[in-house]
Short mmCIF file of C-alpha atoms and ligand atoms in Angstrom, two decimals:
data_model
loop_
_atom_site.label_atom_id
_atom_site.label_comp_id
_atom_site.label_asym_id
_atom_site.label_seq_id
_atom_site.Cartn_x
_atom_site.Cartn_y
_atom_site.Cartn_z
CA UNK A 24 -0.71 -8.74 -22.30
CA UNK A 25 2.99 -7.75 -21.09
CA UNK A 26 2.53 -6.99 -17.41
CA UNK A 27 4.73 -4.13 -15.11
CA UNK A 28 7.22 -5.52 -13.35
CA UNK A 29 5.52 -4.02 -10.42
CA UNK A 30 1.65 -4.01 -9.30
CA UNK A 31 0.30 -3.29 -6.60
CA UNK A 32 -3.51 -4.10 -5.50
CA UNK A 33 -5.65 -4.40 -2.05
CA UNK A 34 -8.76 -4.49 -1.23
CA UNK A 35 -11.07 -2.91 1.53
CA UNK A 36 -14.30 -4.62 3.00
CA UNK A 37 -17.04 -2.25 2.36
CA UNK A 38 -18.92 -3.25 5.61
CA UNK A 39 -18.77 -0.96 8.13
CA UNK A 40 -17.23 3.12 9.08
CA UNK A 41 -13.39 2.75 8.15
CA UNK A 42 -11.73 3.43 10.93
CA UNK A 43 -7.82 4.50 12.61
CA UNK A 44 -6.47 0.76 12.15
CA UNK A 45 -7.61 1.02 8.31
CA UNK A 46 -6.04 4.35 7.67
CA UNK A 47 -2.84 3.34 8.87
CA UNK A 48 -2.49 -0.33 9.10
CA UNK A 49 -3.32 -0.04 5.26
CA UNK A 50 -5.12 3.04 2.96
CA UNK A 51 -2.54 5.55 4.13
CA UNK A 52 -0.01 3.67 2.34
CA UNK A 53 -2.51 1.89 -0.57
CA UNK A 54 -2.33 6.63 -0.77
CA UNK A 55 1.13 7.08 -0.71
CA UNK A 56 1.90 4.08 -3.45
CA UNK A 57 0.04 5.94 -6.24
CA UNK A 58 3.29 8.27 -6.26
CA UNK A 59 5.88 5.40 -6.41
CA UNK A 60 4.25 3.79 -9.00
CA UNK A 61 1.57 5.95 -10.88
CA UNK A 62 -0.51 3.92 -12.87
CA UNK A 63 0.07 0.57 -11.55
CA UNK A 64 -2.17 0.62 -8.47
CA UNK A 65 -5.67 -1.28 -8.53
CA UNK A 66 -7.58 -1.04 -5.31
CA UNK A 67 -10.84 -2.10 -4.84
CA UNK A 68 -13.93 -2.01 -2.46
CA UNK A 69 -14.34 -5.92 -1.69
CA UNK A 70 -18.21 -5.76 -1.47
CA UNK A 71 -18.32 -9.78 -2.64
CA UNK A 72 -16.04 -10.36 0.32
CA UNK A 73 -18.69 -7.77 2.40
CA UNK A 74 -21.51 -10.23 1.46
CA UNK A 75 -19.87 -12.48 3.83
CA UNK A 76 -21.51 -10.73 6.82
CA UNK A 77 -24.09 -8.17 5.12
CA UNK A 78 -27.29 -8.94 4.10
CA UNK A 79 -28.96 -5.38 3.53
CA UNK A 80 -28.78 -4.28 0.41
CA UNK A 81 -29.11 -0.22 1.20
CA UNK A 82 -26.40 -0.99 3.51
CA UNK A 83 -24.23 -2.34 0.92
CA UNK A 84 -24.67 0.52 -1.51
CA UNK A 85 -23.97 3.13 0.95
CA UNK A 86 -21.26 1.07 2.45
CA UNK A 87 -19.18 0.68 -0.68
CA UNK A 88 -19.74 4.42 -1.80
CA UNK A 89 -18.15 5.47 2.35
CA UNK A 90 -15.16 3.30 1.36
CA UNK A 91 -15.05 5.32 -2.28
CA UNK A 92 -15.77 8.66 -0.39
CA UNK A 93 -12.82 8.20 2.46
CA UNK A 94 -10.18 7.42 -0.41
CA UNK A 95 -10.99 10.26 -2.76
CA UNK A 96 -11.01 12.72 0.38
CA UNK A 97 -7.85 11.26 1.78
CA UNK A 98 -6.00 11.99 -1.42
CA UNK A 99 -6.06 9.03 -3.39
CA UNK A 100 -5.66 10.44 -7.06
CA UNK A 101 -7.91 8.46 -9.46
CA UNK A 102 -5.05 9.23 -12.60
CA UNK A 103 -2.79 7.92 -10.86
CA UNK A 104 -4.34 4.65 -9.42
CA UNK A 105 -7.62 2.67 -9.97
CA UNK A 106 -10.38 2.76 -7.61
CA UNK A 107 -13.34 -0.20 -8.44
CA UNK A 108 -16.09 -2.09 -6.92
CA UNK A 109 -15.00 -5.95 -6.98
CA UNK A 110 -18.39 -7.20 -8.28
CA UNK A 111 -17.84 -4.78 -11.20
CA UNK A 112 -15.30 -7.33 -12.11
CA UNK A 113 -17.26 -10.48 -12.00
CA UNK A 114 -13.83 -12.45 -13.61
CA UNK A 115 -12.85 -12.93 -10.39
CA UNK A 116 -15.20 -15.37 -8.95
CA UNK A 117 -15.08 -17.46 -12.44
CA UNK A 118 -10.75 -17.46 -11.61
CA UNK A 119 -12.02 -18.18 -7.67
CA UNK A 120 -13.72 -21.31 -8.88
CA UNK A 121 -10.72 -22.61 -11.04
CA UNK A 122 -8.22 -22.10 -7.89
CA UNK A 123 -10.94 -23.86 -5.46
CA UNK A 124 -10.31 -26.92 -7.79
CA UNK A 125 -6.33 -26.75 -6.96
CA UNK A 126 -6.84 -26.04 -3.43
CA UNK A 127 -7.02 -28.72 -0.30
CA UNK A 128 -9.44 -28.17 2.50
CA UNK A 129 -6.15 -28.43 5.22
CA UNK A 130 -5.07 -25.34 3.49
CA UNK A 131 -8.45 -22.96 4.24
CA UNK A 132 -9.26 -25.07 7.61
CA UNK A 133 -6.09 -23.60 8.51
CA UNK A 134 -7.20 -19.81 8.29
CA UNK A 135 -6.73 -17.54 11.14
CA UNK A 136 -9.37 -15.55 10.17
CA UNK A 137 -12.00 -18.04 9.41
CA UNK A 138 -11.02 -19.56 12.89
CA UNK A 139 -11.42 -16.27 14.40
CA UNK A 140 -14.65 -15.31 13.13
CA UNK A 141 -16.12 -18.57 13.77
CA UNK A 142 -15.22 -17.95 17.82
CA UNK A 143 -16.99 -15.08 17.52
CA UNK A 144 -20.09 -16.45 16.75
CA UNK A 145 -19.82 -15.55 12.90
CA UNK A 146 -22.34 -18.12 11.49
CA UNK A 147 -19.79 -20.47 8.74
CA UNK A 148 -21.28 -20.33 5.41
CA UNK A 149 -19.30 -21.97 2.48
CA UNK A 150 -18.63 -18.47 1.18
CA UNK A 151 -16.77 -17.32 4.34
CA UNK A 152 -14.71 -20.34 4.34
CA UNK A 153 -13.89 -19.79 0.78
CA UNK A 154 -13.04 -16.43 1.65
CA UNK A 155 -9.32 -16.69 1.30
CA UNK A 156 -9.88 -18.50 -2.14
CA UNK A 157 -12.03 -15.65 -3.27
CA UNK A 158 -8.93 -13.32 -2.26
CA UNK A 159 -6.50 -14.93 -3.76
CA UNK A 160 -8.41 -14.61 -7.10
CA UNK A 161 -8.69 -10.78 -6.59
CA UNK A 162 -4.54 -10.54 -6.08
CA UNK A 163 -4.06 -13.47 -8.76
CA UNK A 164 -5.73 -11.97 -11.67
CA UNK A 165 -4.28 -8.75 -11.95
CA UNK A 166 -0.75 -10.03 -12.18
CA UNK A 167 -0.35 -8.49 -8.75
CA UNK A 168 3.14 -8.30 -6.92
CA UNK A 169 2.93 -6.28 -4.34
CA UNK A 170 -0.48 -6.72 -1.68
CA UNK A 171 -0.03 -3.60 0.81
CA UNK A 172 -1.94 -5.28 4.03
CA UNK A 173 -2.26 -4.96 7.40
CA UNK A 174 -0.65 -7.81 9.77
CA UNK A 175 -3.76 -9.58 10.03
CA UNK A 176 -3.83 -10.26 6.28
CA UNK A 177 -0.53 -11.95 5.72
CA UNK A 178 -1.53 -15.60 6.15
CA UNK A 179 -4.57 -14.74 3.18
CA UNK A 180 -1.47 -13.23 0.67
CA UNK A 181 0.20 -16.25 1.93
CA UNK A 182 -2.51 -18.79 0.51
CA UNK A 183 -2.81 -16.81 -2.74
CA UNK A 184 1.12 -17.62 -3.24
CA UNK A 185 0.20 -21.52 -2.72
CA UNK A 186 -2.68 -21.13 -5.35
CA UNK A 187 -1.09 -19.55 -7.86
CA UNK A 188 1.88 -22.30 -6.88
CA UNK A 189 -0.61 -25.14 -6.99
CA UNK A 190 -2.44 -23.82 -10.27
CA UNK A 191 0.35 -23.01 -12.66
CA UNK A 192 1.97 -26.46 -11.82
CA UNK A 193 -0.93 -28.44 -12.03
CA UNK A 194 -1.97 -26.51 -15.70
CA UNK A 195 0.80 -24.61 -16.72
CA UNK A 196 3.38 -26.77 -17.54
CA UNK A 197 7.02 -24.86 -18.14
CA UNK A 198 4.91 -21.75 -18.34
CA UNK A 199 3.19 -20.34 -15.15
CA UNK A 200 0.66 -17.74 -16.02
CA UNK A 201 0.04 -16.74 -12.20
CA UNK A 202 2.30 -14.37 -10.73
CA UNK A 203 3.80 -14.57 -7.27
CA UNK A 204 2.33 -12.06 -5.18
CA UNK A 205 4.03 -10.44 -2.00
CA UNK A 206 2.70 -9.15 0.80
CA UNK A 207 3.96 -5.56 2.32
CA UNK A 208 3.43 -3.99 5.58
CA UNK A 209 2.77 -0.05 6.33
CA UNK A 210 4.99 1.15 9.45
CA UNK A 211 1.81 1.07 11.44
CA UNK A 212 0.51 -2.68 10.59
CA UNK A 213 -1.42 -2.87 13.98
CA UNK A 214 -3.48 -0.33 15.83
CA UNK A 215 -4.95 -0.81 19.15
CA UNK A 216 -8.69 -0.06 19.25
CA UNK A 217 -10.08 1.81 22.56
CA UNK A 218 -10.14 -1.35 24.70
CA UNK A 219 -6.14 -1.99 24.31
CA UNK A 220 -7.04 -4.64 21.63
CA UNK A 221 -6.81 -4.83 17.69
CA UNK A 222 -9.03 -2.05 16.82
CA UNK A 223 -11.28 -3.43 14.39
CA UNK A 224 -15.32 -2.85 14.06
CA UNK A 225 -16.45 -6.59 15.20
CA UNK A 226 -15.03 -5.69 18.49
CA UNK A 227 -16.78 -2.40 18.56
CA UNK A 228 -13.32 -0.40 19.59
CA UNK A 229 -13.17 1.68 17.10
CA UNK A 230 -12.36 5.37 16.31
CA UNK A 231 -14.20 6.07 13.06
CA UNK A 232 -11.97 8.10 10.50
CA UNK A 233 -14.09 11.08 10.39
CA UNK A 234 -15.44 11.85 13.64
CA UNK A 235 -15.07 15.21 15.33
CA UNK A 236 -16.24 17.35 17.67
CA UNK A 237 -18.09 16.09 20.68
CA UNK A 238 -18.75 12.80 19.40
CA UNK A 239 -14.72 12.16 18.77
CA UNK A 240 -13.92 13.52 22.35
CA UNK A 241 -16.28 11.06 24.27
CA UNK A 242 -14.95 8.21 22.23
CA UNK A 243 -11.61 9.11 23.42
CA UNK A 244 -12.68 9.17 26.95
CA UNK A 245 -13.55 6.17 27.00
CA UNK A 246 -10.04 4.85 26.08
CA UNK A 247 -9.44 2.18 29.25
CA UNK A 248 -6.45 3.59 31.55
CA UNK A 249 -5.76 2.41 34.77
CA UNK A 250 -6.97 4.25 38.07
CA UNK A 251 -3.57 6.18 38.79
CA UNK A 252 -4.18 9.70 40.72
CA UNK A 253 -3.91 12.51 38.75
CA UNK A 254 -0.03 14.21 39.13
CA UNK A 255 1.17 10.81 39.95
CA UNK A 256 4.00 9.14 37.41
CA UNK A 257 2.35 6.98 34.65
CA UNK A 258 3.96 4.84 32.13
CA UNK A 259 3.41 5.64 28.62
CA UNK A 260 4.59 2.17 27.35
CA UNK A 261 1.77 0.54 29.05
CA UNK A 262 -1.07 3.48 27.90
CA UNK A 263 -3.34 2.98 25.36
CA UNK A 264 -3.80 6.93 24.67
CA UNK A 265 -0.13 6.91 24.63
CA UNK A 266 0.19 4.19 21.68
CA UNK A 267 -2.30 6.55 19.91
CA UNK A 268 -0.77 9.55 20.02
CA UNK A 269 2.19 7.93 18.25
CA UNK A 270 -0.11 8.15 15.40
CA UNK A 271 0.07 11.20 15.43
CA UNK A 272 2.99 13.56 17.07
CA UNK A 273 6.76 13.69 15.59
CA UNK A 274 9.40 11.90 17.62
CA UNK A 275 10.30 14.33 19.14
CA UNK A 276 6.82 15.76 20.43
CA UNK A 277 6.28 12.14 21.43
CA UNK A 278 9.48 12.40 23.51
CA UNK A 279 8.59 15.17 25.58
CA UNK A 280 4.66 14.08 26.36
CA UNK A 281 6.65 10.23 27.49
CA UNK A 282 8.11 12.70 29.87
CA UNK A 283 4.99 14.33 31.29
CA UNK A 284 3.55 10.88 31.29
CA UNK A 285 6.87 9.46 33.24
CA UNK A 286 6.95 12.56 36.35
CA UNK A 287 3.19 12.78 36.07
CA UNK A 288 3.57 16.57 35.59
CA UNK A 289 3.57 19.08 32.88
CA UNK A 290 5.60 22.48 33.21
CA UNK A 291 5.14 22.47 36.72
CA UNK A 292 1.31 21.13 36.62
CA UNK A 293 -0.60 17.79 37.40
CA UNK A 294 -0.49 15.58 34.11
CA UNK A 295 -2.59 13.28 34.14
CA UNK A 296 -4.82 10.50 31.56
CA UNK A 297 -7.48 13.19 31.05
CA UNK A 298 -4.49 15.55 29.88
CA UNK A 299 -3.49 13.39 27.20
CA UNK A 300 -6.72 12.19 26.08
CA UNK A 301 -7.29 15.89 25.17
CA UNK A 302 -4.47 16.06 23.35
CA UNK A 303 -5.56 12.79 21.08
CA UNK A 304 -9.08 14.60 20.73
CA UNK A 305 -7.28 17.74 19.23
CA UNK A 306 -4.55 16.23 16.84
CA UNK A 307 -6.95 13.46 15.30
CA UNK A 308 -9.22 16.59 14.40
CA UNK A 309 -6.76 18.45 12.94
CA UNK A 310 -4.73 15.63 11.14
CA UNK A 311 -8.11 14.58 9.16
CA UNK A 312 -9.49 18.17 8.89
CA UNK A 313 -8.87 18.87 5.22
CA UNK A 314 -9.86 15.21 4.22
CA UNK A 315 -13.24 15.30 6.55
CA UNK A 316 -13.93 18.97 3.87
CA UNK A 317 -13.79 17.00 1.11
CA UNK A 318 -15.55 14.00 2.21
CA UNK A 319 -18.46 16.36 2.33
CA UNK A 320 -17.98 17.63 -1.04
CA UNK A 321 -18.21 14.27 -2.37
CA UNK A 322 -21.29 13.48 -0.10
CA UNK A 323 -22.75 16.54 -2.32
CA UNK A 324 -21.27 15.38 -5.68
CA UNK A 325 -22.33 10.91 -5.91
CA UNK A 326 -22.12 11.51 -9.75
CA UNK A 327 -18.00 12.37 -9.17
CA UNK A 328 -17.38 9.23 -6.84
CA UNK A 329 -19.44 7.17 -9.50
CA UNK A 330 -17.61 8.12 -12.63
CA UNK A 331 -13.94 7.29 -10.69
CA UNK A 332 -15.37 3.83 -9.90
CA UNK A 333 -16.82 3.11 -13.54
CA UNK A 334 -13.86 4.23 -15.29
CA UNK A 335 -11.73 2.28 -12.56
CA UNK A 336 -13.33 -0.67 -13.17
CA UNK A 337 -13.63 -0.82 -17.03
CA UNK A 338 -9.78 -0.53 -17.05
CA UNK A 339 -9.38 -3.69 -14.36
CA UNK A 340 -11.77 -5.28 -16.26
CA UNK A 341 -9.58 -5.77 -19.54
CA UNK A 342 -6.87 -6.84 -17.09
CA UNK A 343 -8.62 -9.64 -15.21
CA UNK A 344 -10.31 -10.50 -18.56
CA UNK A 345 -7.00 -11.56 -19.98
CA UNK A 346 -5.58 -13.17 -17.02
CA UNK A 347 -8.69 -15.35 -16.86
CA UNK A 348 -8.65 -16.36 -20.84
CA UNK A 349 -5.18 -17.25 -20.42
CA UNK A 350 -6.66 -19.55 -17.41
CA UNK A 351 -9.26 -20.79 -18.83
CA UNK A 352 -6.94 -21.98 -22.18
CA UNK A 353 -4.63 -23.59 -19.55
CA UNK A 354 -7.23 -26.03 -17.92
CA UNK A 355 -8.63 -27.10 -21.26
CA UNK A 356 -11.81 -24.67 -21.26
CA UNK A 357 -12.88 -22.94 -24.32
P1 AMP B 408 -10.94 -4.38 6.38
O1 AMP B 408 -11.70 -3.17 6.73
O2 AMP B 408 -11.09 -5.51 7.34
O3 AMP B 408 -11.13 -4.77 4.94
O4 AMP B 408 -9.39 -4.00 6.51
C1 AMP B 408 -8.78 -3.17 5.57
C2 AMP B 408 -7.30 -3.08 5.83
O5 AMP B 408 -7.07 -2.47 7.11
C3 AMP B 408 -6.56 -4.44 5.85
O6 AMP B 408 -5.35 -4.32 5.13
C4 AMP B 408 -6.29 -4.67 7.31
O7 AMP B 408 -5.11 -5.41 7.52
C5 AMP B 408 -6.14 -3.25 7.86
N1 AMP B 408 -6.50 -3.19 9.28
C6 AMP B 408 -7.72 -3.48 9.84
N2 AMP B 408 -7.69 -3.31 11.18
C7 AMP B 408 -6.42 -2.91 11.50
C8 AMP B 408 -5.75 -2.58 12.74
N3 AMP B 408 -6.37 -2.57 13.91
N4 AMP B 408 -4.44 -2.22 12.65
C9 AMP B 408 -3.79 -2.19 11.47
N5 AMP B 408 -4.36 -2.51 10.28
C10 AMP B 408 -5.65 -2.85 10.28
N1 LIG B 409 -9.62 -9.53 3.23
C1 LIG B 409 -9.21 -8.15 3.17
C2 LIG B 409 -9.58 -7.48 4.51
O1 LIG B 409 -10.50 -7.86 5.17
C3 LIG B 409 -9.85 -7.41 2.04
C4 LIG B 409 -9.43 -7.98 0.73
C5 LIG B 409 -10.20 -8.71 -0.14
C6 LIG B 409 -8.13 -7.89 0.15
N2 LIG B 409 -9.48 -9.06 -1.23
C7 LIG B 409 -8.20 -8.59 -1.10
C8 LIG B 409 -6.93 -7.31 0.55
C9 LIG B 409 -7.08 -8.71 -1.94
C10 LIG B 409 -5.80 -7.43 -0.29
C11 LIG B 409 -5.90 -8.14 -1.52
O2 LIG B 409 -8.93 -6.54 4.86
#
């Protein structure tokens, strides 16, 4: 099979609401990549990764058909870029198995993210040390080049470049059959979650993509600021609000609330934290307005969000399928 020169794939846990950090530390880009390169973007809704931490099976099913709900609503365009379920391509864990073999322990003891979620009292089962192995095969068998990622995943795309490494020179001689994937960043690869740190849903500081109304608005109050007076000078650098409504307003916009922030006063008025926590409330509302319409349509239509992720999947299926013959041939397998 001749592959593009480029290809682009990632993949989004299906456990859990996606929130701000996921929109634009990654899907907002995974979004805007279908127009650069139509055609030659797989993403997929890692529910074998999701397995990892949940064990409900209703929760599963609804969990990966959110994920596939929040990209068709936010624009992604299913002619123009595939949209699967990871188990639907079950070549993956049979290429996860053949890069285990290649791989030294040092390498995954070495994971941030295993680390991490260890110190959090995640309980370590073989699978979620093997996590990064299991990764590598999702990037690996699609001829992937380009892994759009937040900042937290570099160190995973990392490993899946010293598998692929490791593989084609143990069984590949002169010939690699992996391709060297590379990781890429979105202009936004870290958001801060309400308590100032990485917003993400194990720490339970999150702002859920399509909340609104009174729900959003006592979220956003809840944002920590410090205990300066109302009127009195604040500094937007240090302000958690502040860092969020970067998200969201032009430079320039952003220029002139830093100054309100700075003098602690608006056209004359008190500014204050409560000020600009209103502000937040109304922009995120209106910047995922049109998306949070058609989430509902979907949520109305589960045949429509079905058929994108069969027809997704058949076509990564033929891909993968390939890739892993080609594997299997190299190691001596029939
Ligand atoms: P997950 O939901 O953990 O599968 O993450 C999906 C994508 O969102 C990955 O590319 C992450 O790097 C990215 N992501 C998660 N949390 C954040 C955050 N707080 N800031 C920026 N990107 C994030
Ligand atoms: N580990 C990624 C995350 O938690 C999700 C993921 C699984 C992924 N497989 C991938 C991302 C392959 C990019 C490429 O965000």
């Amino acid at each position: 099979m001749n592959l593009p020169r480029t290809r682009v794939l990632s993949g989004i846990q299906s456990s859990g609401e996606k929130h701000l950090g996921n929109y634009f530390g990654a899907i907002q880009q995974h979004i805007e990549l279908q127009h650069e390169f139509p055609g030659e973007c797989f993403y997929f809704i890692a529910d074998f990764h999701a397995l990892t931490t949940v064990h409900d099976a209703a929760a599963m099913r609804e969990g990966v058909v959110e994920v596939a709900r929040s990209y068709l609503a936010l624009g992604l365009n299913p002619d123009k870029a595939l949209l699967f379920r990871q188990s639907d391509v079950p070549e993956v864990t049979e290429l996860a198995w053949l890069l285990a073999t290649v791989t030294g322990t040092g390498l995954l003891e070495r994971g941030h993210s295993f680390k991490e979620k260890v110190a959090q009292g995640l309980k370590p089962s073989v699978g979620l040390f093997l996590y990064p192995v299991l990764m590598a095969a999702d990037i690996l068998v699609y001829g992937s080049t380009t892994v759009p990622v937040g900042k937290d995943q570099i160190q995973h795309v990392e490993m899946a470049q010293d598998m692929a490494t490791h593989f084609n020179q143990t069984h590949c001689a002169g010939e690699p059959i992996l391709r060297r994937p590379e990781w890429r960043l979105s202009q936004t690869p870290y958001v801060a979650g309400l308590d100032g740190r990485k917003m993400s849903s194990s720490y339970g500081n999150t702002l859920p993509l399509f909340a609104s109304g009174k729900p959003l608005r006592k979220m956003i109050a809840a944002v920590a600021t410090d205990s300066t007076p109302l009127g009195q000078p604040l500094d937007p650098d240090k302000c958690t609000v502040f860092r969020l409504l970067s998200l969201f307003l032009q430079p320039d916009e952003l220029e002139r609330v830093g100054g309100w922030y700075r003098a602690g006063k608006r056209d004359g008025q008190p500014f204050g934290y409560g000020h600009a926590k209103q502000l937040l409330a109304e922009r995120y509302e209106a910047h995922f307005a049109a998306a949070r319409a058609r989430r509902e349509e979907l949520v109305a239509n589960p045949q429509q969000v079905e058929d994108v992720l069969t027809r997704s999947a058949a076509r990564a299926r033929a891909v993968a399928r390939d890739t892993l013959d080609r594997c299997r041939q190299a190691c001596g397998l029939r």
